[in-house]
Amino acid sequence: AQGSPQFVNVTLTLSAAALQVSPPDLSFSGRAGESAPPAQSITVQSSAGEIDWTADESIPWLTLSPASGSTPAMVTIEVD
């Protein structure tokens, strides 16, 4: 039905076992035609010193800023 909530699971896959992401899960809730839900942030850390990382932005309505960097880093995630 129009205006019904739609839920989409987003999975973050880590290539290096030394990377940790906190929080491990995010949940966005919104309705079609209304304002986007507020942006949320994750922290990317490493137990093995500084590590370069890159996030795959293959979902066109999901924006990560920055999409790459070095640990430790704060990444803001927005839903368009």
Backbone as ProteinMPNN parsed JSONL, in Angstrom:
{"seq_chain_A": "AQGSPQFVNVTLTLSAAALQVSPPDLSFSGRAGESAPPAQSITVQSSAGEIDWTADESIPWLTLSPASGSTPAMVTIEVD", "coords_chain_A": {"N_chain_A": [[0.843, -1.186, 0.0], [0.35, 2.3, -0.561], [2.638, 4.496, 0.999], [3.323, 2.684, 2.91], [5.616, 1.251, 5.261], [8.889, 0.298, 4.182], [11.32, -2.159, 4.442], [14.785, -2.662, 4.363], [17.497, -4.746, 4.336], [20.841, -4.155, 5.165], [24.062, -5.183, 4.587], [27.281, -5.313, 5.884], [30.305, -6.245, 4.71], [33.397, -7.385, 5.718], [36.709, -7.356, 4.534], [39.141, -7.767, 5.706], [40.202, -9.454, 8.55], [41.107, -8.033, 10.689], [39.723, -5.681, 10.972], [37.301, -3.785, 12.749], [33.915, -2.875, 13.159], [31.746, -0.528, 14.525], [28.628, 0.703, 15.503], [27.672, -2.776, 14.862], [25.364, -3.13, 13.37], [22.899, -1.237, 11.605], [19.817, 0.555, 11.534], [17.399, 1.925, 9.491], [14.492, 3.847, 9.163], [11.674, 4.787, 7.335], [9.228, 6.488, 5.256], [7.95, 6.22, 1.97], [8.119, 9.064, -0.11], [8.32, 10.844, 1.964], [10.515, 12.779, 4.121], [13.959, 11.803, 4.178], [15.322, 9.389, 6.481], [17.261, 10.269, 9.448], [20.841, 10.642, 9.124], [23.31, 8.182, 10.043], [26.125, 7.045, 11.984], [29.129, 5.073, 11.811], [31.949, 3.545, 13.39], [35.127, 2.719, 12.232], [37.609, 0.564, 13.074], [40.85, -0.842, 13.89], [42.558, -3.725, 15.022], [45.098, -4.19, 14.404], [46.873, -2.069, 14.022], [47.226, 0.795, 11.805], [45.064, 0.556, 9.066], [44.259, 0.632, 5.65], [41.084, 1.112, 4.126], [38.195, 0.428, 2.072], [34.89, 1.106, 1.194], [32.203, -0.544, -0.426], [30.043, 1.035, -2.472], [27.593, 0.052, -3.738], [24.864, 0.269, -3.686], [22.613, 2.467, -4.921], [21.066, 4.373, -3.505], [22.2, 4.653, -1.064], [24.535, 6.39, 0.789], [27.891, 6.695, 1.676], [30.158, 8.384, 3.711], [33.297, 9.255, 4.694], [33.978, 7.151, 1.795], [36.196, 5.67, 1.804], [39.335, 5.197, 3.495], [41.632, 5.386, 6.262], [42.175, 3.449, 9.215], [41.924, 4.724, 12.562], [38.469, 5.495, 11.814], [35.554, 7.538, 11.249], [32.495, 6.941, 9.794], [29.876, 8.294, 7.977], [26.578, 7.431, 7.25], [24.086, 7.737, 4.895], [20.681, 7.658, 3.813], [19.129, 8.013, 0.768]], "CA_chain_A": [[0.0, 0.0, 0.0], [1.123, 3.539, -0.634], [3.038, 5.017, 2.295], [3.678, 1.611, 3.839], [7.063, 1.156, 5.489], [9.66, -0.697, 3.463], [12.52, -2.489, 5.187], [15.863, -3.165, 3.53], [18.658, -5.169, 5.113], [22.131, -3.715, 4.65], [25.11, -6.022, 5.152], [28.65, -4.81, 5.746], [31.229, -7.376, 4.65], [34.769, -6.954, 5.943], [37.687, -8.173, 3.826], [40.269, -8.057, 6.593], [39.735, -9.871, 9.87], [41.597, -7.1, 11.698], [38.848, -4.515, 11.047], [36.1, -3.846, 13.562], [32.954, -1.814, 12.874], [30.832, -0.343, 15.644], [27.909, -0.52, 15.829], [27.701, -3.737, 13.752], [24.105, -3.064, 12.621], [22.169, 0.028, 11.581], [18.438, 0.42, 11.089], [16.802, 3.164, 9.018], [13.056, 3.681, 8.974], [11.068, 5.941, 6.681], [8.102, 6.232, 4.359], [8.122, 6.751, 0.613], [7.555, 10.392, -0.309], [8.612, 11.699, 3.108], [11.936, 13.081, 4.295], [14.839, 10.664, 4.459], [15.651, 9.279, 7.903], [18.536, 10.909, 9.781], [22.089, 9.913, 8.876], [23.889, 7.494, 11.189], [27.575, 6.891, 11.847], [29.821, 3.898, 12.331], [33.383, 3.71, 13.606], [35.937, 1.636, 11.678], [38.847, 0.481, 13.84], [41.685, -2.004, 13.6], [43.367, -4.248, 16.122], [46.426, -4.452, 13.844], [47.471, -0.81, 13.584], [46.517, 1.533, 10.758], [44.733, -0.228, 7.872], [43.455, 1.322, 4.64], [39.845, 0.4, 3.833], [37.303, 0.997, 1.063], [33.527, 0.574, 1.267], [31.549, -0.713, -1.723], [28.791, 1.791, -2.517], [26.861, -0.49, -4.879], [23.443, 0.584, -3.552], [22.607, 3.866, -5.34], [20.371, 5.253, -2.564], [22.94, 4.637, 0.191], [25.75, 7.186, 0.646], [28.862, 6.591, 2.76], [31.088, 9.503, 3.647], [33.971, 8.945, 3.439], [33.82, 5.778, 1.313], [37.481, 4.993, 1.987], [40.201, 5.907, 4.421], [42.505, 4.586, 7.11], [41.676, 3.347, 10.583], [40.51, 4.702, 12.887], [37.677, 6.416, 11.007], [34.125, 7.65, 11.467], [31.816, 6.938, 8.503], [28.475, 8.7, 8.041], [25.772, 6.689, 6.279], [22.829, 8.43, 4.607], [19.74, 7.02, 2.907], [18.504, 9.039, -0.095]], "C_chain_A": [[0.88, 1.237, 0.0], [1.423, 4.049, 0.767], [3.403, 3.946, 3.307], [5.183, 1.594, 4.056], [7.679, 0.06, 4.632], [10.956, -0.908, 4.223], [13.537, -3.102, 4.243], [17.019, -3.528, 4.453], [19.919, -4.7, 4.415], [23.199, -4.535, 5.362], [26.461, -5.395, 4.87], [29.575, -6.01, 5.802], [32.652, -6.861, 4.77], [35.73, -7.907, 5.262], [38.845, -8.579, 4.728], [39.751, -8.358, 7.991], [40.144, -8.88, 10.962], [40.722, -5.852, 11.831], [37.668, -4.789, 11.96], [35.233, -2.64, 13.233], [31.989, -1.74, 14.045], [29.934, 0.851, 15.375], [27.897, -1.467, 14.624], [26.461, -3.702, 12.873], [23.525, -1.66, 12.701], [20.753, -0.247, 11.096], [17.916, 1.799, 10.714], [15.312, 2.904, 8.791], [12.491, 4.951, 8.352], [9.923, 5.522, 5.793], [8.371, 6.89, 3.007], [7.434, 8.115, 0.515], [7.786, 11.339, 0.853], [10.114, 11.961, 3.185], [12.714, 11.819, 4.608], [15.101, 10.589, 5.968], [17.001, 9.925, 8.19], [19.733, 10.009, 9.471], [22.555, 9.265, 10.176], [25.377, 7.3, 10.925], [28.042, 5.562, 12.406], [31.285, 4.273, 12.525], [34.088, 2.486, 13.034], [37.275, 1.674, 12.406], [39.607, -0.774, 13.45], [42.448, -2.416, 14.849], [44.81, -4.486, 15.676], [47.097, -3.176, 13.338], [46.643, -0.162, 12.493], [46.316, 0.652, 9.53], [43.91, 0.642, 6.935], [42.235, 0.475, 4.342], [39.057, 1.145, 2.77], [35.947, 0.319, 1.197], [32.947, 0.507, -0.14], [30.199, -0.019, -1.679], [27.941, 1.325, -3.7], [25.355, -0.253, -4.794], [23.292, 2.079, -3.836], [21.948, 4.831, -4.356], [21.022, 5.284, -1.184], [24.253, 5.375, -0.027], [26.623, 7.032, 1.881], [29.868, 7.72, 2.609], [32.009, 9.48, 4.87], [33.741, 7.482, 3.062], [35.137, 5.007, 1.379], [38.318, 5.825, 2.948], [41.121, 4.948, 5.133], [41.911, 4.545, 8.508], [42.538, 4.19, 11.51], [39.758, 5.747, 12.064], [36.219, 6.412, 11.455], [33.483, 7.788, 10.099], [30.35, 7.312, 8.724], [27.724, 8.011, 6.918], [24.43, 7.381, 6.146], [21.997, 7.599, 3.638], [19.074, 8.118, 2.101], [17.074, 8.673, -0.404]], "O_chain_A": [[2.006, 1.22, 0.497], [0.547, 4.033, 1.631], [3.757, 4.263, 4.442], [5.945, 1.89, 3.136], [7.061, -0.977, 4.391], [11.619, 0.056, 4.606], [13.2, -3.956, 3.422], [17.463, -2.708, 5.256], [20.045, -4.836, 3.198], [23.239, -4.578, 6.591], [26.745, -4.993, 3.742], [29.632, -6.713, 6.811], [33.065, -5.991, 4.003], [35.596, -9.124, 5.387], [39.456, -9.627, 4.524], [38.954, -7.6, 8.543], [39.574, -8.899, 12.053], [40.959, -5.038, 12.724], [37.103, -5.883, 11.953], [35.733, -1.53, 13.051], [31.476, -2.761, 14.504], [30.438, 1.925, 15.046], [28.089, -1.025, 13.491], [26.494, -4.192, 11.745], [23.639, -0.981, 13.721], [20.524, -1.184, 10.331], [17.98, 2.733, 11.514], [14.932, 1.85, 8.282], [12.798, 6.058, 8.795], [9.678, 4.331, 5.601], [8.945, 7.976, 2.927], [6.315, 8.295, 0.994], [7.479, 12.526, 0.745], [10.886, 11.416, 2.396], [12.196, 10.887, 5.223], [15.1, 11.613, 6.651], [17.803, 10.111, 7.274], [19.645, 8.783, 9.546], [22.236, 9.736, 11.268], [25.832, 7.381, 9.783], [27.452, 5.003, 13.33], [31.789, 5.205, 11.898], [33.7, 1.352, 13.313], [37.988, 2.677, 12.366], [39.079, -1.654, 12.769], [42.916, -1.58, 15.622], [45.644, -4.929, 16.465], [47.809, -3.205, 12.334], [45.488, -0.53, 12.28], [47.27, 0.071, 9.011], [42.972, 1.312, 7.367], [42.328, -0.752, 4.306], [39.231, 2.35, 2.589], [35.867, -0.905, 1.302], [33.178, 1.402, -0.952], [29.309, -0.433, -0.935], [27.607, 2.127, -4.572], [24.637, -0.551, -5.749], [23.797, 2.892, -3.062], [22.26, 6.021, -4.383], [20.475, 5.866, -0.247], [25.011, 5.028, -0.932], [26.155, 7.215, 3.005], [30.368, 7.979, 1.514], [31.531, 9.672, 5.988], [33.357, 6.671, 3.904], [35.183, 3.824, 1.045], [38.041, 7.002, 3.18], [41.36, 3.834, 4.668], [41.233, 5.478, 8.936], [43.736, 4.355, 11.277], [40.331, 6.759, 11.663], [35.717, 5.414, 11.971], [33.876, 8.653, 9.317], [29.67, 6.717, 9.559], [28.172, 8.005, 5.771], [23.722, 7.591, 7.13], [22.532, 6.926, 2.758], [18.515, 9.055, 2.671], [16.387, 9.41, -1.111]]}, "name": "protein", "num_of_chains": 1, "seq": "AQGSPQFVNVTLTLSAAALQVSPPDLSFSGRAGESAPPAQSITVQSSAGEIDWTADESIPWLTLSPASGSTPAMVTIEVD"}
